[in-house]
Amino acid sequence: YNLISYKARLKYPKQGEIIAGFDIGKKAHPSHLAVFELRPDNKLVMIHQKWMDGWSYSNGKEFYETSPTQLEYLKMVITNFGIDRLYYDNTRGEFESFDEQGLLPRQMIPIVFSQKIKSVMASAFDKVVERAQLKIINDERLITQICSVTNSLQAIQTTKGHGDAFWSICLALLGVKDLSNYQEEGTAQHRKTVRVGVKSIFDNDAKIPDGF
Protein backbone atom coordinates (compact mmCIF):
# COMPACT_ATOMS: atom_id res chain seq x y z
CA TYR A 1 0.00 0.00 0.00
CA ASN A 2 1.31 3.40 -0.96
CA LEU A 3 0.42 5.14 2.30
CA ILE A 4 2.46 7.99 3.77
CA SER A 5 2.79 9.14 7.36
CA TYR A 6 0.34 11.91 8.25
CA LYS A 7 2.00 14.99 9.78
CA ALA A 8 1.93 14.98 13.59
CA ARG A 9 1.56 18.76 13.92
CA LEU A 10 -1.71 18.80 11.97
CA LYS A 11 -5.18 17.94 13.29
CA TYR A 12 -6.18 14.57 11.85
CA PRO A 13 -9.68 14.21 10.30
CA LYS A 14 -10.63 11.19 12.40
CA GLN A 15 -12.96 8.60 10.82
CA GLY A 16 -12.82 5.79 13.36
CA GLU A 17 -11.14 4.62 16.55
CA ILE A 18 -7.44 5.54 16.78
CA ILE A 19 -5.05 3.16 18.54
CA ALA A 20 -1.26 3.33 18.86
CA GLY A 21 1.72 1.31 20.03
CA PHE A 22 5.01 2.66 21.34
CA ASP A 23 8.13 0.53 21.67
CA ILE A 24 10.62 2.29 23.96
CA GLY A 25 14.19 1.60 22.85
CA LYS A 26 17.32 1.28 24.91
CA LYS A 27 20.19 3.70 24.29
CA ALA A 28 21.49 1.50 21.48
CA HIS A 29 18.11 1.27 19.73
CA PRO A 30 15.46 3.82 18.73
CA SER A 31 11.96 4.09 20.11
CA HIS A 32 9.22 3.64 17.53
CA LEU A 33 5.62 4.85 17.43
CA ALA A 34 2.91 3.30 15.24
CA VAL A 35 -0.56 4.88 14.95
CA PHE A 36 -3.55 3.12 13.35
CA GLU A 37 -7.11 4.03 12.51
CA LEU A 38 -9.79 1.34 12.62
CA ARG A 39 -11.88 2.39 9.62
CA PRO A 40 -15.63 1.70 9.17
CA ASP A 41 -14.74 -1.06 6.63
CA ASN A 42 -12.85 -2.83 9.48
CA LYS A 43 -9.46 -2.11 7.91
CA LEU A 44 -6.59 -1.13 10.18
CA VAL A 45 -4.77 1.70 8.42
CA MET A 46 -1.42 3.04 9.63
CA ILE A 47 -1.74 6.81 9.55
CA HIS A 48 1.50 7.74 11.29
CA GLN A 49 4.85 6.33 12.37
CA LYS A 50 7.89 7.89 13.99
CA TRP A 51 11.44 6.71 14.63
CA MET A 52 13.00 8.44 17.63
CA ASP A 53 16.72 7.95 17.14
CA GLY A 54 18.68 9.41 20.05
CA TRP A 55 15.71 11.33 21.51
CA SER A 56 15.68 12.07 25.25
CA TYR A 57 12.66 10.81 27.19
CA SER A 58 11.30 14.22 28.27
CA ASN A 59 12.06 17.91 28.69
CA GLY A 60 9.13 18.55 31.04
CA LYS A 61 7.77 21.30 28.80
CA GLU A 62 6.60 20.92 25.21
CA PHE A 63 7.79 19.44 21.93
CA TYR A 64 10.63 21.25 20.14
CA GLU A 65 11.73 20.07 16.68
CA THR A 66 15.28 21.31 17.31
CA SER A 67 15.59 19.20 20.47
CA PRO A 68 12.91 16.48 20.22
CA THR A 69 11.76 14.48 23.24
CA GLN A 70 9.63 11.35 23.36
CA LEU A 71 6.95 12.11 25.96
CA GLU A 72 6.20 15.57 24.55
CA TYR A 73 5.87 14.07 21.05
CA LEU A 74 3.45 11.43 22.35
CA LYS A 75 1.33 14.11 24.03
CA MET A 76 1.21 16.06 20.77
CA VAL A 77 0.10 13.10 18.64
CA ILE A 78 -2.47 11.97 21.22
CA THR A 79 -4.07 15.41 20.92
CA ASN A 80 -3.73 15.93 17.18
CA PHE A 81 -4.75 12.41 16.11
CA GLY A 82 -7.43 11.97 18.76
CA ILE A 83 -5.80 8.75 19.96
CA ASP A 84 -8.17 6.65 22.05
CA ARG A 85 -5.57 4.23 23.48
CA LEU A 86 -1.79 4.14 23.29
CA TYR A 87 -0.11 0.96 24.57
CA TYR A 88 3.55 1.35 25.48
CA ASP A 89 6.33 -1.01 26.53
CA ASN A 90 6.85 -0.64 30.27
CA THR A 91 9.08 -3.70 30.68
CA ARG A 92 12.13 -1.73 31.80
CA GLY A 93 10.11 1.03 33.44
CA GLU A 94 11.59 4.00 31.55
CA PHE A 95 8.34 5.97 31.97
CA GLU A 96 7.64 4.74 35.51
CA SER A 97 8.65 8.01 37.17
CA PHE A 98 6.50 10.04 34.74
CA ASP A 99 3.55 7.81 35.62
CA GLU A 100 4.13 8.24 39.36
CA GLN A 101 4.19 12.03 38.92
CA GLY A 102 0.93 11.98 36.99
CA LEU A 103 2.57 13.26 33.80
CA LEU A 104 1.27 10.61 31.40
CA PRO A 105 -1.97 11.21 29.46
CA ARG A 106 -4.82 8.89 30.50
CA GLN A 107 -4.75 7.29 27.02
CA MET A 108 -1.34 5.73 27.71
CA ILE A 109 -1.52 2.13 28.92
CA PRO A 110 1.65 0.38 30.19
CA ILE A 111 2.40 -3.17 29.07
CA VAL A 112 5.07 -5.38 30.65
CA PHE A 113 6.40 -7.85 28.11
CA SER A 114 6.33 -11.53 29.02
CA GLN A 115 6.51 -14.55 26.75
CA LYS A 116 2.74 -14.94 27.05
CA ILE A 117 1.88 -11.35 26.12
CA LYS A 118 4.41 -11.41 23.26
CA SER A 119 2.71 -14.54 21.89
CA VAL A 120 -0.72 -12.87 22.17
CA MET A 121 0.52 -9.81 20.29
CA ALA A 122 2.29 -11.83 17.59
CA SER A 123 -0.86 -13.92 17.11
CA ALA A 124 -2.91 -10.72 16.66
CA PHE A 125 -0.42 -9.51 14.04
CA ASP A 126 -0.71 -12.85 12.23
CA LYS A 127 -4.52 -12.59 12.21
CA VAL A 128 -4.69 -9.13 10.62
CA VAL A 129 -2.18 -10.15 7.94
CA GLU A 130 -4.13 -13.32 7.13
CA ARG A 131 -7.39 -11.35 6.91
CA ALA A 132 -5.75 -8.70 4.69
CA GLN A 133 -7.03 -6.26 7.31
CA LEU A 134 -3.78 -4.33 7.78
CA LYS A 135 -2.46 -1.45 5.67
CA ILE A 136 0.94 -0.05 6.56
CA ILE A 137 3.02 2.88 5.37
CA ASN A 138 5.32 2.17 2.44
CA ASP A 139 8.63 2.71 4.22
CA GLU A 140 11.76 0.58 3.78
CA ARG A 141 13.00 0.88 7.36
CA LEU A 142 9.56 0.03 8.75
CA ILE A 143 9.21 -3.09 6.60
CA THR A 144 12.79 -4.21 7.25
CA GLN A 145 12.34 -4.00 11.01
CA ILE A 146 9.04 -5.90 10.88
CA CYS A 147 10.74 -8.67 8.93
CA SER A 148 13.72 -8.78 11.30
CA VAL A 149 11.68 -10.65 13.96
CA THR A 150 11.90 -14.44 13.63
CA ASN A 151 9.20 -17.07 14.20
CA SER A 152 10.60 -17.59 17.71
CA LEU A 153 9.99 -13.85 18.35
CA GLN A 154 13.68 -13.02 18.46
CA ALA A 155 14.75 -9.80 16.76
CA ILE A 156 17.81 -9.61 14.53
CA GLN A 157 19.91 -6.64 15.59
CA THR A 158 20.86 -4.15 12.89
CA THR A 159 22.18 -0.59 12.77
CA LYS A 160 18.62 0.62 12.06
CA GLY A 161 16.84 -1.12 14.92
CA HIS A 162 16.05 -4.29 16.82
CA GLY A 163 12.59 -5.26 15.56
CA ASP A 164 11.22 -2.08 17.15
CA ALA A 165 8.54 -1.49 14.49
CA PHE A 166 7.27 -5.06 14.83
CA TRP A 167 6.64 -4.58 18.55
CA SER A 168 5.11 -1.12 18.27
CA ILE A 169 2.57 -2.51 15.78
CA CYS A 170 1.93 -5.51 18.04
CA LEU A 171 1.31 -3.18 20.98
CA ALA A 172 -1.24 -1.21 18.97
CA LEU A 173 -3.05 -4.42 18.02
CA LEU A 174 -3.80 -5.05 21.70
CA GLY A 175 -6.37 -2.28 21.29
CA VAL A 176 -8.36 -4.21 18.65
CA LYS A 177 -10.92 -6.07 20.75
CA ASP A 178 -11.66 -8.98 18.43
CA LEU A 179 -7.99 -9.91 17.93
CA SER A 180 -7.09 -11.11 21.42
CA ASN A 181 -8.55 -11.84 24.84
CA TYR A 182 -6.16 -9.38 26.46
CA GLN A 183 -7.73 -7.57 29.40
CA GLU A 184 -6.45 -4.31 30.84
CA GLU A 185 -5.80 -4.70 34.54
CA GLY A 186 -3.47 -3.78 37.36
CA THR A 187 -1.70 -0.44 37.24
CA ALA A 188 -2.91 0.41 33.76
CA GLN A 189 -6.57 0.15 34.67
CA HIS A 190 -6.01 1.81 38.04
CA ARG A 191 -4.15 4.74 36.51
CA LYS A 192 -6.82 5.23 33.86
CA THR A 193 -9.53 5.09 36.52
CA VAL A 194 -8.00 7.52 39.02
CA ARG A 195 -7.29 10.08 36.33
CA VAL A 196 -10.78 10.18 34.89
CA GLY A 197 -11.87 12.54 37.67
CA VAL A 198 -15.16 12.67 39.58
CA LYS A 199 -17.30 15.48 40.89
CA SER A 200 -16.33 16.70 44.33
CA ILE A 201 -18.68 15.64 47.13
CA PHE A 202 -18.36 19.20 48.38
CA ASP A 203 -20.07 20.64 45.30
CA ASN A 204 -23.47 22.14 46.19
CA ASP A 205 -25.39 19.87 43.85
CA ALA A 206 -23.26 16.77 44.37
CA LYS A 207 -24.88 13.63 45.76
CA ILE A 208 -22.97 12.05 48.65
CA PRO A 209 -22.01 8.48 47.68
CA ASP A 210 -23.72 5.61 49.51
CA GLY A 211 -21.82 4.48 52.57
CA PHE A 212 -19.78 7.65 52.82
PDB file of C-alpha atoms in Angstrom:
ATOM      1  CA  TYR A   1       0.000   0.000   0.000  1.00  0.00           C
ATOM      2  CA  ASN A   2       1.309   3.403  -0.962  1.00  0.00           C
ATOM      3  CA  LEU A   3       0.423   5.144   2.301  1.00  0.00           C
ATOM      4  CA  ILE A   4       2.460   7.985   3.774  1.00  0.00           C
ATOM      5  CA  SER A   5       2.791   9.139   7.365  1.00  0.00           C
ATOM      6  CA  TYR A   6       0.344  11.914   8.247  1.00  0.00           C
ATOM      7  CA  LYS A   7       2.003  14.994   9.784  1.00  0.00           C
ATOM      8  CA  ALA A   8       1.932  14.983  13.587  1.00  0.00           C
ATOM      9  CA  ARG A   9       1.559  18.758  13.918  1.00  0.00           C
ATOM     10  CA  LEU A  10      -1.714  18.797  11.972  1.00  0.00           C
ATOM     11  CA  LYS A  11      -5.177  17.940  13.287  1.00  0.00           C
ATOM     12  CA  TYR A  12      -6.181  14.566  11.848  1.00  0.00           C
ATOM     13  CA  PRO A  13      -9.685  14.205  10.302  1.00  0.00           C
ATOM     14  CA  LYS A  14     -10.635  11.192  12.399  1.00  0.00           C
ATOM     15  CA  GLN A  15     -12.965   8.600  10.818  1.00  0.00           C
ATOM     16  CA  GLY A  16     -12.817   5.786  13.364  1.00  0.00           C
ATOM     17  CA  GLU A  17     -11.136   4.624  16.549  1.00  0.00           C
ATOM     18  CA  ILE A  18      -7.436   5.544  16.780  1.00  0.00           C
ATOM     19  CA  ILE A  19      -5.046   3.162  18.543  1.00  0.00           C
ATOM     20  CA  ALA A  20      -1.265   3.328  18.855  1.00  0.00           C
ATOM     21  CA  GLY A  21       1.721   1.307  20.031  1.00  0.00           C
ATOM     22  CA  PHE A  22       5.007   2.661  21.336  1.00  0.00           C
ATOM     23  CA  ASP A  23       8.134   0.529  21.671  1.00  0.00           C
ATOM     24  CA  ILE A  24      10.618   2.288  23.955  1.00  0.00           C
ATOM     25  CA  GLY A  25      14.189   1.603  22.853  1.00  0.00           C
ATOM     26  CA  LYS A  26      17.316   1.282  24.915  1.00  0.00           C
ATOM     27  CA  LYS A  27      20.187   3.701  24.292  1.00  0.00           C
ATOM     28  CA  ALA A  28      21.495   1.501  21.478  1.00  0.00           C
ATOM     29  CA  HIS A  29      18.107   1.267  19.730  1.00  0.00           C
ATOM     30  CA  PRO A  30      15.460   3.822  18.726  1.00  0.00           C
ATOM     31  CA  SER A  31      11.956   4.087  20.115  1.00  0.00           C
ATOM     32  CA  HIS A  32       9.217   3.635  17.528  1.00  0.00           C
ATOM     33  CA  LEU A  33       5.623   4.852  17.428  1.00  0.00           C
ATOM     34  CA  ALA A  34       2.913   3.302  15.239  1.00  0.00           C
ATOM     35  CA  VAL A  35      -0.560   4.885  14.954  1.00  0.00           C
ATOM     36  CA  PHE A  36      -3.549   3.122  13.352  1.00  0.00           C
ATOM     37  CA  GLU A  37      -7.114   4.026  12.515  1.00  0.00           C
ATOM     38  CA  LEU A  38      -9.793   1.338  12.618  1.00  0.00           C
ATOM     39  CA  ARG A  39     -11.880   2.387   9.624  1.00  0.00           C
ATOM     40  CA  PRO A  40     -15.627   1.695   9.166  1.00  0.00           C
ATOM     41  CA  ASP A  41     -14.735  -1.062   6.634  1.00  0.00           C
ATOM     42  CA  ASN A  42     -12.853  -2.831   9.483  1.00  0.00           C
ATOM     43  CA  LYS A  43      -9.459  -2.110   7.905  1.00  0.00           C
ATOM     44  CA  LEU A  44      -6.591  -1.126  10.184  1.00  0.00           C
ATOM     45  CA  VAL A  45      -4.767   1.696   8.422  1.00  0.00           C
ATOM     46  CA  MET A  46      -1.420   3.037   9.633  1.00  0.00           C
ATOM     47  CA  ILE A  47      -1.742   6.810   9.554  1.00  0.00           C
ATOM     48  CA  HIS A  48       1.498   7.744  11.287  1.00  0.00           C
ATOM     49  CA  GLN A  49       4.846   6.327  12.369  1.00  0.00           C
ATOM     50  CA  LYS A  50       7.894   7.887  13.993  1.00  0.00           C
ATOM     51  CA  TRP A  51      11.440   6.708  14.635  1.00  0.00           C
ATOM     52  CA  MET A  52      13.002   8.442  17.630  1.00  0.00           C
ATOM     53  CA  ASP A  53      16.723   7.950  17.138  1.00  0.00           C
ATOM     54  CA  GLY A  54      18.675   9.412  20.052  1.00  0.00           C
ATOM     55  CA  TRP A  55      15.711  11.330  21.506  1.00  0.00           C
ATOM     56  CA  SER A  56      15.679  12.071  25.249  1.00  0.00           C
ATOM     57  CA  TYR A  57      12.664  10.812  27.187  1.00  0.00           C
ATOM     58  CA  SER A  58      11.297  14.219  28.270  1.00  0.00           C
ATOM     59  CA  ASN A  59      12.062  17.907  28.694  1.00  0.00           C
ATOM     60  CA  GLY A  60       9.127  18.546  31.039  1.00  0.00           C
ATOM     61  CA  LYS A  61       7.766  21.303  28.802  1.00  0.00           C
ATOM     62  CA  GLU A  62       6.595  20.924  25.208  1.00  0.00           C
ATOM     63  CA  PHE A  63       7.786  19.442  21.928  1.00  0.00           C
ATOM     64  CA  TYR A  64      10.625  21.247  20.138  1.00  0.00           C
ATOM     65  CA  GLU A  65      11.735  20.072  16.683  1.00  0.00           C
ATOM     66  CA  THR A  66      15.284  21.307  17.309  1.00  0.00           C
ATOM     67  CA  SER A  67      15.590  19.204  20.471  1.00  0.00           C
ATOM     68  CA  PRO A  68      12.914  16.482  20.218  1.00  0.00           C
ATOM     69  CA  THR A  69      11.765  14.484  23.235  1.00  0.00           C
ATOM     70  CA  GLN A  70       9.631  11.347  23.365  1.00  0.00           C
ATOM     71  CA  LEU A  71       6.949  12.108  25.959  1.00  0.00           C
ATOM     72  CA  GLU A  72       6.200  15.567  24.546  1.00  0.00           C
ATOM     73  CA  TYR A  73       5.866  14.070  21.052  1.00  0.00           C
ATOM     74  CA  LEU A  74       3.454  11.426  22.347  1.00  0.00           C
ATOM     75  CA  LYS A  75       1.327  14.109  24.028  1.00  0.00           C
ATOM     76  CA  MET A  76       1.210  16.059  20.767  1.00  0.00           C
ATOM     77  CA  VAL A  77       0.102  13.097  18.640  1.00  0.00           C
ATOM     78  CA  ILE A  78      -2.470  11.967  21.223  1.00  0.00           C
ATOM     79  CA  THR A  79      -4.068  15.413  20.924  1.00  0.00           C
ATOM     80  CA  ASN A  80      -3.728  15.930  17.177  1.00  0.00           C
ATOM     81  CA  PHE A  81      -4.751  12.414  16.111  1.00  0.00           C
ATOM     82  CA  GLY A  82      -7.431  11.975  18.761  1.00  0.00           C
ATOM     83  CA  ILE A  83      -5.799   8.752  19.961  1.00  0.00           C
ATOM     84  CA  ASP A  84      -8.166   6.645  22.050  1.00  0.00           C
ATOM     85  CA  ARG A  85      -5.568   4.226  23.483  1.00  0.00           C
ATOM     86  CA  LEU A  86      -1.789   4.142  23.288  1.00  0.00           C
ATOM     87  CA  TYR A  87      -0.115   0.958  24.566  1.00  0.00           C
ATOM     88  CA  TYR A  88       3.547   1.348  25.484  1.00  0.00           C
ATOM     89  CA  ASP A  89       6.331  -1.010  26.526  1.00  0.00           C
ATOM     90  CA  ASN A  90       6.850  -0.643  30.266  1.00  0.00           C
ATOM     91  CA  THR A  91       9.078  -3.701  30.682  1.00  0.00           C
ATOM     92  CA  ARG A  92      12.132  -1.734  31.804  1.00  0.00           C
ATOM     93  CA  GLY A  93      10.110   1.029  33.445  1.00  0.00           C
ATOM     94  CA  GLU A  94      11.587   4.002  31.551  1.00  0.00           C
ATOM     95  CA  PHE A  95       8.335   5.968  31.968  1.00  0.00           C
ATOM     96  CA  GLU A  96       7.636   4.744  35.511  1.00  0.00           C
ATOM     97  CA  SER A  97       8.655   8.012  37.166  1.00  0.00           C
ATOM     98  CA  PHE A  98       6.497  10.042  34.740  1.00  0.00           C
ATOM     99  CA  ASP A  99       3.551   7.812  35.620  1.00  0.00           C
ATOM    100  CA  GLU A 100       4.127   8.241  39.359  1.00  0.00           C
ATOM    101  CA  GLN A 101       4.188  12.026  38.917  1.00  0.00           C
ATOM    102  CA  GLY A 102       0.928  11.983  36.988  1.00  0.00           C
ATOM    103  CA  LEU A 103       2.567  13.264  33.803  1.00  0.00           C
ATOM    104  CA  LEU A 104       1.269  10.611  31.404  1.00  0.00           C
ATOM    105  CA  PRO A 105      -1.970  11.211  29.461  1.00  0.00           C
ATOM    106  CA  ARG A 106      -4.823   8.890  30.502  1.00  0.00           C
ATOM    107  CA  GLN A 107      -4.751   7.294  27.017  1.00  0.00           C
ATOM    108  CA  MET A 108      -1.336   5.735  27.711  1.00  0.00           C
ATOM    109  CA  ILE A 109      -1.522   2.130  28.917  1.00  0.00           C
ATOM    110  CA  PRO A 110       1.651   0.381  30.192  1.00  0.00           C
ATOM    111  CA  ILE A 111       2.401  -3.174  29.075  1.00  0.00           C
ATOM    112  CA  VAL A 112       5.069  -5.377  30.653  1.00  0.00           C
ATOM    113  CA  PHE A 113       6.405  -7.854  28.106  1.00  0.00           C
ATOM    114  CA  SER A 114       6.327 -11.529  29.018  1.00  0.00           C
ATOM    115  CA  GLN A 115       6.514 -14.549  26.746  1.00  0.00           C
ATOM    116  CA  LYS A 116       2.742 -14.939  27.051  1.00  0.00           C
ATOM    117  CA  ILE A 117       1.876 -11.346  26.123  1.00  0.00           C
ATOM    118  CA  LYS A 118       4.407 -11.410  23.265  1.00  0.00           C
ATOM    119  CA  SER A 119       2.707 -14.537  21.894  1.00  0.00           C
ATOM    120  CA  VAL A 120      -0.720 -12.871  22.173  1.00  0.00           C
ATOM    121  CA  MET A 121       0.521  -9.806  20.290  1.00  0.00           C
ATOM    122  CA  ALA A 122       2.288 -11.831  17.586  1.00  0.00           C
ATOM    123  CA  SER A 123      -0.861 -13.921  17.105  1.00  0.00           C
ATOM    124  CA  ALA A 124      -2.905 -10.724  16.663  1.00  0.00           C
ATOM    125  CA  PHE A 125      -0.421  -9.510  14.041  1.00  0.00           C
ATOM    126  CA  ASP A 126      -0.708 -12.849  12.227  1.00  0.00           C
ATOM    127  CA  LYS A 127      -4.523 -12.591  12.208  1.00  0.00           C
ATOM    128  CA  VAL A 128      -4.693  -9.128  10.624  1.00  0.00           C
ATOM    129  CA  VAL A 129      -2.181 -10.145   7.944  1.00  0.00           C
ATOM    130  CA  GLU A 130      -4.131 -13.318   7.133  1.00  0.00           C
ATOM    131  CA  ARG A 131      -7.386 -11.347   6.914  1.00  0.00           C
ATOM    132  CA  ALA A 132      -5.754  -8.701   4.693  1.00  0.00           C
ATOM    133  CA  GLN A 133      -7.031  -6.265   7.312  1.00  0.00           C
ATOM    134  CA  LEU A 134      -3.784  -4.328   7.780  1.00  0.00           C
ATOM    135  CA  LYS A 135      -2.462  -1.449   5.668  1.00  0.00           C
ATOM    136  CA  ILE A 136       0.942  -0.049   6.558  1.00  0.00           C
ATOM    137  CA  ILE A 137       3.025   2.881   5.372  1.00  0.00           C
ATOM    138  CA  ASN A 138       5.323   2.175   2.444  1.00  0.00           C
ATOM    139  CA  ASP A 139       8.635   2.710   4.222  1.00  0.00           C
ATOM    140  CA  GLU A 140      11.758   0.581   3.777  1.00  0.00           C
ATOM    141  CA  ARG A 141      12.997   0.876   7.358  1.00  0.00           C
ATOM    142  CA  LEU A 142       9.565   0.027   8.754  1.00  0.00           C
ATOM    143  CA  ILE A 143       9.206  -3.087   6.602  1.00  0.00           C
ATOM    144  CA  THR A 144      12.793  -4.207   7.249  1.00  0.00           C
ATOM    145  CA  GLN A 145      12.344  -3.996  11.009  1.00  0.00           C
ATOM    146  CA  ILE A 146       9.037  -5.896  10.884  1.00  0.00           C
ATOM    147  CA  CYS A 147      10.737  -8.668   8.926  1.00  0.00           C
ATOM    148  CA  SER A 148      13.725  -8.782  11.299  1.00  0.00           C
ATOM    149  CA  VAL A 149      11.684 -10.650  13.956  1.00  0.00           C
ATOM    150  CA  THR A 150      11.903 -14.438  13.631  1.00  0.00           C
ATOM    151  CA  ASN A 151       9.200 -17.075  14.200  1.00  0.00           C
ATOM    152  CA  SER A 152      10.604 -17.589  17.706  1.00  0.00           C
ATOM    153  CA  LEU A 153       9.986 -13.846  18.348  1.00  0.00           C
ATOM    154  CA  GLN A 154      13.685 -13.020  18.459  1.00  0.00           C
ATOM    155  CA  ALA A 155      14.752  -9.796  16.760  1.00  0.00           C
ATOM    156  CA  ILE A 156      17.811  -9.614  14.528  1.00  0.00           C
ATOM    157  CA  GLN A 157      19.906  -6.641  15.595  1.00  0.00           C
ATOM    158  CA  THR A 158      20.863  -4.147  12.887  1.00  0.00           C
ATOM    159  CA  THR A 159      22.181  -0.591  12.771  1.00  0.00           C
ATOM    160  CA  LYS A 160      18.619   0.623  12.061  1.00  0.00           C
ATOM    161  CA  GLY A 161      16.838  -1.123  14.920  1.00  0.00           C
ATOM    162  CA  HIS A 162      16.054  -4.295  16.815  1.00  0.00           C
ATOM    163  CA  GLY A 163      12.594  -5.262  15.556  1.00  0.00           C
ATOM    164  CA  ASP A 164      11.221  -2.079  17.148  1.00  0.00           C
ATOM    165  CA  ALA A 165       8.540  -1.487  14.487  1.00  0.00           C
ATOM    166  CA  PHE A 166       7.265  -5.057  14.830  1.00  0.00           C
ATOM    167  CA  TRP A 167       6.644  -4.581  18.550  1.00  0.00           C
ATOM    168  CA  SER A 168       5.106  -1.119  18.272  1.00  0.00           C
ATOM    169  CA  ILE A 169       2.571  -2.507  15.781  1.00  0.00           C
ATOM    170  CA  CYS A 170       1.934  -5.513  18.040  1.00  0.00           C
ATOM    171  CA  LEU A 171       1.312  -3.180  20.983  1.00  0.00           C
ATOM    172  CA  ALA A 172      -1.241  -1.209  18.971  1.00  0.00           C
ATOM    173  CA  LEU A 173      -3.051  -4.418  18.019  1.00  0.00           C
ATOM    174  CA  LEU A 174      -3.797  -5.048  21.699  1.00  0.00           C
ATOM    175  CA  GLY A 175      -6.373  -2.281  21.286  1.00  0.00           C
ATOM    176  CA  VAL A 176      -8.363  -4.209  18.654  1.00  0.00           C
ATOM    177  CA  LYS A 177     -10.920  -6.066  20.753  1.00  0.00           C
ATOM    178  CA  ASP A 178     -11.658  -8.977  18.427  1.00  0.00           C
ATOM    179  CA  LEU A 179      -7.993  -9.908  17.932  1.00  0.00           C
ATOM    180  CA  SER A 180      -7.086 -11.113  21.421  1.00  0.00           C
ATOM    181  CA  ASN A 181      -8.550 -11.836  24.836  1.00  0.00           C
ATOM    182  CA  TYR A 182      -6.155  -9.382  26.457  1.00  0.00           C
ATOM    183  CA  GLN A 183      -7.728  -7.570  29.395  1.00  0.00           C
ATOM    184  CA  GLU A 184      -6.445  -4.308  30.842  1.00  0.00           C
ATOM    185  CA  GLU A 185      -5.805  -4.699  34.542  1.00  0.00           C
ATOM    186  CA  GLY A 186      -3.466  -3.777  37.363  1.00  0.00           C
ATOM    187  CA  THR A 187      -1.701  -0.442  37.243  1.00  0.00           C
ATOM    188  CA  ALA A 188      -2.912   0.406  33.756  1.00  0.00           C
ATOM    189  CA  GLN A 189      -6.575   0.155  34.668  1.00  0.00           C
ATOM    190  CA  HIS A 190      -6.015   1.806  38.041  1.00  0.00           C
ATOM    191  CA  ARG A 191      -4.145   4.743  36.513  1.00  0.00           C
ATOM    192  CA  LYS A 192      -6.818   5.234  33.864  1.00  0.00           C
ATOM    193  CA  THR A 193      -9.525   5.091  36.521  1.00  0.00           C
ATOM    194  CA  VAL A 194      -8.004   7.515  39.016  1.00  0.00           C
ATOM    195  CA  ARG A 195      -7.291  10.083  36.328  1.00  0.00           C
ATOM    196  CA  VAL A 196     -10.783  10.179  34.888  1.00  0.00           C
ATOM    197  CA  GLY A 197     -11.871  12.538  37.670  1.00  0.00           C
ATOM    198  CA  VAL A 198     -15.155  12.665  39.580  1.00  0.00           C
ATOM    199  CA  LYS A 199     -17.297  15.477  40.890  1.00  0.00           C
ATOM    200  CA  SER A 200     -16.326  16.698  44.325  1.00  0.00           C
ATOM    201  CA  ILE A 201     -18.675  15.643  47.132  1.00  0.00           C
ATOM    202  CA  PHE A 202     -18.363  19.202  48.383  1.00  0.00           C
ATOM    203  CA  ASP A 203     -20.066  20.644  45.296  1.00  0.00           C
ATOM    204  CA  ASN A 204     -23.469  22.144  46.190  1.00  0.00           C
ATOM    205  CA  ASP A 205     -25.388  19.871  43.845  1.00  0.00           C
ATOM    206  CA  ALA A 206     -23.262  16.767  44.367  1.00  0.00           C
ATOM    207  CA  LYS A 207     -24.877  13.634  45.758  1.00  0.00           C
ATOM    208  CA  ILE A 208     -22.970  12.054  48.654  1.00  0.00           C
ATOM    209  CA  PRO A 209     -22.010   8.476  47.679  1.00  0.00           C
ATOM    210  CA  ASP A 210     -23.717   5.613  49.505  1.00  0.00           C
ATOM    211  CA  GLY A 211     -21.825   4.477  52.573  1.00  0.00           C
ATOM    212  CA  PHE A 212     -19.781   7.648  52.818  1.00  0.00           C
TER     213      PHE A 212
END
